[in-house]
Short mmCIF file of N, CA and C in Angstrom, two decimals:
data_model
loop_
_atom_site.label_atom_id
_atom_site.label_comp_id
_atom_site.label_asym_id
_atom_site.label_seq_id
_atom_site.Cartn_x
_atom_site.Cartn_y
_atom_site.Cartn_z
N MET A 1 68.27 116.14 64.56
CA MET A 1 67.54 115.32 65.57
C MET A 1 66.41 115.94 66.04
N SER A 2 65.10 115.58 66.13
CA SER A 2 63.94 115.84 66.64
C SER A 2 63.84 115.54 68.00
N SER A 3 63.38 116.95 68.68
CA SER A 3 63.30 116.88 70.16
C SER A 3 61.92 116.42 70.51
N THR A 4 61.15 115.90 69.33
CA THR A 4 59.70 115.60 69.70
C THR A 4 59.72 114.04 70.45
N PRO A 5 58.75 113.94 71.25
CA PRO A 5 58.87 112.70 71.96
C PRO A 5 58.05 111.76 71.17
N ARG A 6 58.01 110.42 71.24
CA ARG A 6 57.41 109.49 70.31
C ARG A 6 56.89 108.57 71.33
N THR A 7 56.55 108.73 72.55
CA THR A 7 55.90 107.94 73.42
C THR A 7 54.24 107.87 73.37
N PRO A 8 53.50 107.26 73.00
CA PRO A 8 52.07 107.23 73.31
C PRO A 8 51.68 107.53 74.47
N SER A 9 50.56 108.30 74.84
CA SER A 9 50.41 108.64 76.39
C SER A 9 48.75 108.36 76.65
N ASP A 10 48.70 108.27 78.26
CA ASP A 10 47.22 108.09 78.54
C ASP A 10 46.97 109.06 79.10
N LEU A 11 47.29 110.51 78.55
CA LEU A 11 46.91 111.63 79.40
C LEU A 11 45.44 111.61 79.06
N ASP A 12 44.89 112.23 80.05
CA ASP A 12 43.22 112.53 79.89
C ASP A 12 43.10 113.37 78.54
N PRO A 13 42.12 112.70 77.70
CA PRO A 13 41.83 113.48 76.27
C PRO A 13 41.47 114.75 76.44
N ALA A 14 40.79 115.19 77.46
CA ALA A 14 40.44 116.57 77.83
C ALA A 14 41.43 117.47 78.21
N ILE A 15 42.33 116.91 78.81
CA ILE A 15 43.62 117.96 79.19
C ILE A 15 44.42 118.17 77.98
N ALA A 16 44.49 116.84 77.33
CA ALA A 16 45.54 116.77 75.95
C ALA A 16 44.87 117.93 75.02
N ALA A 17 43.49 117.60 74.69
CA ALA A 17 42.97 118.65 74.13
C ALA A 17 43.29 120.22 74.24
N ARG A 18 43.37 120.46 75.51
CA ARG A 18 43.52 121.91 75.85
C ARG A 18 44.96 122.42 75.43
N LEU A 19 46.08 121.56 75.47
CA LEU A 19 47.35 121.72 75.82
C LEU A 19 47.71 122.41 74.53
N ARG A 20 48.43 123.70 74.44
CA ARG A 20 49.04 124.18 73.14
C ARG A 20 50.63 124.03 73.32
N ARG A 21 51.00 123.24 72.56
CA ARG A 21 52.44 122.54 72.24
C ARG A 21 53.25 123.49 71.63
N GLY A 22 54.39 123.54 71.60
CA GLY A 22 55.39 124.22 70.97
C GLY A 22 55.44 123.20 69.70
N PRO A 23 56.20 123.50 68.55
CA PRO A 23 56.45 122.81 67.30
C PRO A 23 57.20 121.49 67.49
N ASP A 24 57.59 121.34 68.54
CA ASP A 24 58.46 120.16 69.18
C ASP A 24 57.77 119.25 70.08
N GLY A 25 56.31 119.53 70.36
CA GLY A 25 55.59 118.82 71.00
C GLY A 25 55.44 119.11 72.57
N LEU A 26 56.39 120.01 72.65
CA LEU A 26 56.36 120.36 74.34
C LEU A 26 55.88 121.44 74.64
N VAL A 27 55.93 121.69 76.14
CA VAL A 27 55.34 122.90 76.97
C VAL A 27 56.23 123.05 77.93
N PRO A 28 56.56 124.41 78.49
CA PRO A 28 57.39 124.67 79.47
C PRO A 28 56.80 123.85 80.95
N ALA A 29 57.47 123.65 81.75
CA ALA A 29 56.89 123.38 83.08
C ALA A 29 57.66 124.08 83.98
N ILE A 30 56.95 124.91 84.92
CA ILE A 30 57.55 125.72 86.06
C ILE A 30 57.71 124.96 87.12
N ALA A 31 58.55 124.82 87.94
CA ALA A 31 58.57 124.14 88.99
C ALA A 31 58.55 124.93 90.17
N GLN A 32 57.57 125.09 91.13
CA GLN A 32 57.50 126.21 92.09
C GLN A 32 57.28 125.70 93.32
N GLN A 33 58.24 125.88 94.41
CA GLN A 33 57.88 125.73 95.93
C GLN A 33 56.63 126.01 96.41
N TYR A 34 55.68 124.81 96.81
CA TYR A 34 54.46 124.81 97.33
C TYR A 34 54.13 125.99 98.49
N ASP A 35 54.84 125.99 99.18
CA ASP A 35 54.63 126.86 100.55
C ASP A 35 55.30 128.23 100.50
N THR A 36 56.58 128.62 99.94
CA THR A 36 56.91 129.76 99.64
C THR A 36 56.75 130.36 98.28
N GLY A 37 56.42 129.74 97.35
CA GLY A 37 56.47 130.60 96.42
C GLY A 37 57.64 130.51 95.51
N GLU A 38 58.90 130.13 95.83
CA GLU A 38 59.99 130.16 95.16
C GLU A 38 59.99 129.65 93.93
N VAL A 39 60.44 130.10 92.86
CA VAL A 39 60.41 129.32 91.53
C VAL A 39 61.96 128.79 91.48
N LEU A 40 61.79 127.52 91.27
CA LEU A 40 62.93 126.51 91.42
C LEU A 40 63.69 126.34 89.93
N MET A 41 62.46 125.85 88.99
CA MET A 41 63.26 125.70 88.00
C MET A 41 62.32 125.42 86.70
N LEU A 42 62.96 125.64 85.54
CA LEU A 42 61.85 125.40 84.08
C LEU A 42 62.55 123.91 83.65
N GLY A 43 61.47 123.15 83.33
CA GLY A 43 61.68 121.86 82.53
C GLY A 43 60.75 121.88 81.37
N TRP A 44 60.64 120.83 80.67
CA TRP A 44 59.81 120.73 79.40
C TRP A 44 58.86 119.20 79.76
N MET A 45 57.68 119.31 79.27
CA MET A 45 56.76 118.27 79.27
C MET A 45 56.20 118.01 77.93
N ASP A 46 55.84 116.85 77.66
CA ASP A 46 54.96 116.16 76.43
C ASP A 46 54.12 116.11 77.33
N ASP A 47 52.93 114.86 76.47
CA ASP A 47 51.85 114.46 77.06
C ASP A 47 52.09 113.63 77.93
N GLU A 48 53.03 112.77 77.88
CA GLU A 48 53.43 111.65 78.47
C GLU A 48 53.84 111.96 79.85
N ALA A 49 54.72 113.11 79.76
CA ALA A 49 55.51 113.37 81.08
C ALA A 49 54.46 114.06 81.84
N LEU A 50 53.75 114.84 81.55
CA LEU A 50 52.63 115.53 82.17
C LEU A 50 51.52 114.57 82.86
N HIS A 51 51.28 113.38 81.89
CA HIS A 51 50.51 112.26 82.62
C HIS A 51 51.18 111.77 83.74
N ARG A 52 52.39 111.29 83.52
CA ARG A 52 53.48 110.61 84.71
C ARG A 52 53.24 111.58 85.96
N THR A 53 53.31 112.78 85.59
CA THR A 53 53.39 113.78 86.67
C THR A 53 52.25 113.85 87.75
N LEU A 54 51.33 113.55 86.76
CA LEU A 54 49.84 113.62 87.47
C LEU A 54 49.53 112.66 87.87
N THR A 55 49.76 111.43 87.71
CA THR A 55 49.32 109.91 88.30
C THR A 55 50.52 109.57 89.23
N THR A 56 51.71 109.93 89.12
CA THR A 56 52.99 109.44 90.24
C THR A 56 53.07 110.42 91.33
N GLY A 57 52.61 111.60 91.25
CA GLY A 57 52.99 112.44 92.31
C GLY A 57 54.55 113.03 92.38
N ARG A 58 55.36 112.70 91.39
CA ARG A 58 56.78 113.12 91.06
C ARG A 58 56.65 113.58 89.62
N CYS A 59 57.72 114.73 89.85
CA CYS A 59 57.58 115.46 88.38
C CYS A 59 58.40 114.65 87.64
N THR A 60 57.75 114.27 86.17
CA THR A 60 58.63 113.75 85.04
C THR A 60 58.75 114.92 83.99
N TYR A 61 59.89 114.97 83.31
CA TYR A 61 60.17 115.80 82.31
C TYR A 61 60.90 115.46 81.24
N TRP A 62 60.74 115.86 79.82
CA TRP A 62 61.34 115.44 78.58
C TRP A 62 62.74 116.21 78.82
N SER A 63 63.68 115.73 78.60
CA SER A 63 65.11 115.94 78.31
C SER A 63 65.39 116.09 76.88
N ARG A 64 65.34 117.18 76.75
CA ARG A 64 65.81 117.59 74.85
C ARG A 64 67.18 117.14 74.78
N SER A 65 68.10 117.24 75.69
CA SER A 65 69.66 117.04 75.18
C SER A 65 69.61 115.40 75.22
N ARG A 66 68.97 114.77 76.25
CA ARG A 66 69.29 113.42 76.21
C ARG A 66 68.17 112.56 75.70
N GLN A 67 66.96 113.14 74.95
CA GLN A 67 65.98 112.55 74.61
C GLN A 67 65.29 111.42 74.96
N GLU A 68 64.97 111.66 76.39
CA GLU A 68 64.67 110.45 77.05
C GLU A 68 63.62 111.23 78.59
N TYR A 69 62.92 110.54 78.99
CA TYR A 69 61.98 111.01 79.97
C TYR A 69 63.05 111.20 81.58
N TRP A 70 62.91 111.99 82.41
CA TRP A 70 63.42 111.82 83.78
C TRP A 70 62.60 112.37 84.86
N VAL A 71 62.70 111.39 85.83
CA VAL A 71 62.03 111.96 86.83
C VAL A 71 62.99 112.68 87.90
N LYS A 72 62.81 113.74 88.34
CA LYS A 72 63.44 114.56 89.11
C LYS A 72 63.76 113.96 90.53
N GLY A 73 64.94 113.74 90.50
CA GLY A 73 65.35 113.15 91.82
C GLY A 73 65.42 111.54 91.76
N ASP A 74 65.44 110.83 90.54
CA ASP A 74 65.82 109.52 90.51
C ASP A 74 67.43 109.38 90.72
N THR A 75 68.17 110.23 90.27
CA THR A 75 69.41 109.78 90.54
C THR A 75 70.12 110.54 91.59
N SER A 76 69.75 112.02 91.66
CA SER A 76 70.19 112.69 92.72
C SER A 76 69.69 112.67 93.93
N GLY A 77 68.53 112.22 94.45
CA GLY A 77 67.78 112.29 95.34
C GLY A 77 67.18 113.44 95.77
N HIS A 78 67.24 114.41 94.78
CA HIS A 78 66.32 115.95 94.86
C HIS A 78 65.01 115.74 94.57
N VAL A 79 64.25 115.10 94.89
CA VAL A 79 62.99 114.98 94.67
C VAL A 79 62.11 116.05 94.55
N GLN A 80 61.23 115.97 93.42
CA GLN A 80 59.90 117.05 93.54
C GLN A 80 58.54 116.39 93.83
N HIS A 81 58.08 116.65 94.97
CA HIS A 81 56.82 115.75 95.26
C HIS A 81 55.74 117.01 94.92
N VAL A 82 54.82 116.40 94.04
CA VAL A 82 53.81 117.21 93.39
C VAL A 82 52.50 117.55 94.36
N ARG A 83 52.44 118.74 94.35
CA ARG A 83 51.22 119.10 95.36
C ARG A 83 49.74 119.52 94.56
N SER A 84 50.46 120.41 93.53
CA SER A 84 49.45 120.91 92.60
C SER A 84 49.89 120.90 90.86
N VAL A 85 49.01 120.99 90.08
CA VAL A 85 49.38 121.36 88.50
C VAL A 85 48.40 121.74 88.28
N ALA A 86 48.99 123.00 87.62
CA ALA A 86 47.94 124.18 86.50
C ALA A 86 48.17 124.37 85.36
N LEU A 87 47.32 124.69 84.68
CA LEU A 87 47.58 125.17 83.08
C LEU A 87 47.42 126.60 83.31
N ASP A 88 48.39 127.21 82.63
CA ASP A 88 48.10 129.09 82.63
C ASP A 88 46.97 129.45 81.58
N CYS A 89 46.55 130.64 81.67
CA CYS A 89 45.35 130.75 80.66
C CYS A 89 45.33 130.64 79.49
N ASP A 90 46.64 130.35 78.64
CA ASP A 90 46.39 129.84 77.09
C ASP A 90 46.82 128.48 77.18
N ALA A 91 47.24 127.68 78.06
CA ALA A 91 47.27 126.28 78.23
C ALA A 91 48.72 125.90 77.60
N ASP A 92 49.40 126.90 77.32
CA ASP A 92 50.82 126.64 76.91
C ASP A 92 52.10 126.57 77.89
N THR A 93 51.73 126.66 79.25
CA THR A 93 52.61 126.45 80.18
C THR A 93 52.19 125.63 81.40
N VAL A 94 52.75 124.78 81.88
CA VAL A 94 52.40 124.08 83.14
C VAL A 94 53.08 124.83 84.51
N LEU A 95 52.24 125.01 85.51
CA LEU A 95 52.82 125.15 86.63
C LEU A 95 52.90 124.11 87.60
N VAL A 96 53.98 123.49 88.11
CA VAL A 96 53.73 122.35 89.05
C VAL A 96 54.15 122.85 90.54
N LYS A 97 53.58 122.99 91.33
CA LYS A 97 53.72 123.31 92.86
C LYS A 97 54.33 122.10 93.41
N VAL A 98 55.56 122.08 94.03
CA VAL A 98 56.25 120.86 94.42
C VAL A 98 56.60 121.02 95.82
N ASP A 99 57.02 120.02 96.52
CA ASP A 99 57.72 119.90 97.83
C ASP A 99 59.05 119.63 97.30
N GLN A 100 59.93 120.43 97.09
CA GLN A 100 61.38 120.37 96.53
C GLN A 100 62.38 119.70 98.03
N VAL A 101 62.62 118.61 97.67
CA VAL A 101 63.80 117.88 98.60
C VAL A 101 65.22 118.08 98.01
N GLY A 102 66.05 118.97 98.62
CA GLY A 102 67.43 119.24 98.55
C GLY A 102 67.47 120.30 97.07
N ALA A 103 68.41 120.12 96.39
CA ALA A 103 68.74 121.38 95.19
C ALA A 103 67.65 121.07 94.07
N ALA A 104 67.03 122.16 93.20
CA ALA A 104 66.46 121.85 92.30
C ALA A 104 67.05 122.25 90.92
N CYS A 105 68.21 122.85 90.98
CA CYS A 105 69.18 122.95 90.07
C CYS A 105 70.23 121.98 90.03
N HIS A 106 70.52 121.43 88.82
CA HIS A 106 71.75 120.66 88.28
C HIS A 106 72.94 121.02 88.73
N THR A 107 73.18 122.46 89.34
CA THR A 107 74.36 122.73 89.62
C THR A 107 74.51 122.65 91.27
N GLY A 108 73.47 121.90 91.87
CA GLY A 108 73.29 121.83 93.26
C GLY A 108 72.93 123.17 94.15
N ALA A 109 72.60 124.09 93.08
CA ALA A 109 71.74 125.30 93.90
C ALA A 109 70.45 124.98 94.39
N ARG A 110 69.83 125.59 95.21
CA ARG A 110 68.44 125.23 95.54
C ARG A 110 67.42 125.57 94.34
N THR A 111 67.56 126.92 93.84
CA THR A 111 67.04 127.24 92.60
C THR A 111 67.69 127.33 91.42
N CYS A 112 67.58 127.25 90.16
CA CYS A 112 68.43 127.70 88.97
C CYS A 112 68.03 129.26 88.77
N PHE A 113 67.38 130.08 89.71
CA PHE A 113 67.13 131.28 89.53
C PHE A 113 67.87 132.38 90.37
N ASP A 114 68.82 131.89 90.92
CA ASP A 114 69.26 132.62 92.01
C ASP A 114 70.73 133.18 92.01
N ALA A 115 71.28 132.44 90.86
CA ALA A 115 72.95 132.82 90.54
C ALA A 115 73.24 134.22 89.71
N ASP A 116 72.10 134.67 88.93
CA ASP A 116 72.57 135.58 88.03
C ASP A 116 71.40 136.65 88.10
N VAL A 117 71.08 137.22 89.09
CA VAL A 117 70.05 138.31 89.12
C VAL A 117 70.51 139.54 88.24
N LEU A 118 69.88 139.91 87.32
CA LEU A 118 70.17 140.97 86.26
C LEU A 118 69.77 142.39 86.85
N PRO A 119 70.48 143.53 86.82
CA PRO A 119 70.18 144.91 86.87
C PRO A 119 68.91 145.34 86.35
N VAL A 120 68.21 145.70 86.97
CA VAL A 120 66.84 146.60 86.24
C VAL A 120 67.18 148.24 86.33
N SER A 121 67.06 148.68 85.27
CA SER A 121 67.27 150.08 85.22
C SER A 121 66.16 150.86 85.63
N GLY A 122 65.99 152.04 86.61
CA GLY A 122 64.90 152.67 86.71
C GLY A 122 63.97 152.05 87.81
N SER A 123 64.50 150.88 88.41
CA SER A 123 63.89 150.17 89.60
C SER A 123 64.36 151.06 90.93
N ASP A 124 63.34 150.92 91.98
CA ASP A 124 63.48 151.43 93.04
C ASP A 124 63.51 150.25 94.06
N THR A 125 63.66 149.15 93.75
CA THR A 125 63.76 148.13 94.49
C THR A 125 64.82 147.45 94.56
N ASP A 126 65.09 146.79 95.85
CA ASP A 126 66.49 146.11 95.61
C ASP A 126 66.11 144.68 95.64
N PRO A 127 66.84 144.15 94.45
CA PRO A 127 66.47 142.36 94.15
C PRO A 127 67.07 141.47 95.14
N VAL A 128 67.97 141.97 95.81
CA VAL A 128 68.73 141.24 96.72
C VAL A 128 67.92 140.97 98.04
N SER A 129 67.28 141.94 98.32
CA SER A 129 66.41 142.13 99.65
C SER A 129 64.78 141.38 99.50
N GLU A 130 64.36 141.02 98.18
CA GLU A 130 63.21 140.61 97.90
C GLU A 130 63.21 139.35 98.09
#
């Protein structure tokens, strides 16, 4: 089964021309809390998901497992209100700064990146205190 979305998009053609998508037509989208810089989660967007995110003020992702669009918080109430959207220098990753309401992770945690901090050899820093 292909994970390539098949929905036509009204994404601004200038933005669409810049995007460097993977073979599946998707780009990774990092959600970050706008005021603290906390990295919340990683999702996937195609042109239509990005268009919806830009025009509705709510993060829309493409679910690779369910093969459908989903708006963060529609079922959980844990909404992501979009504050800004940026492309990285290669235009192959989207950074969405959001105001997160409730948990960002499907496990119920605030962020998807706090449960399994890995040890770093030779590091003088304590990852827990940073």
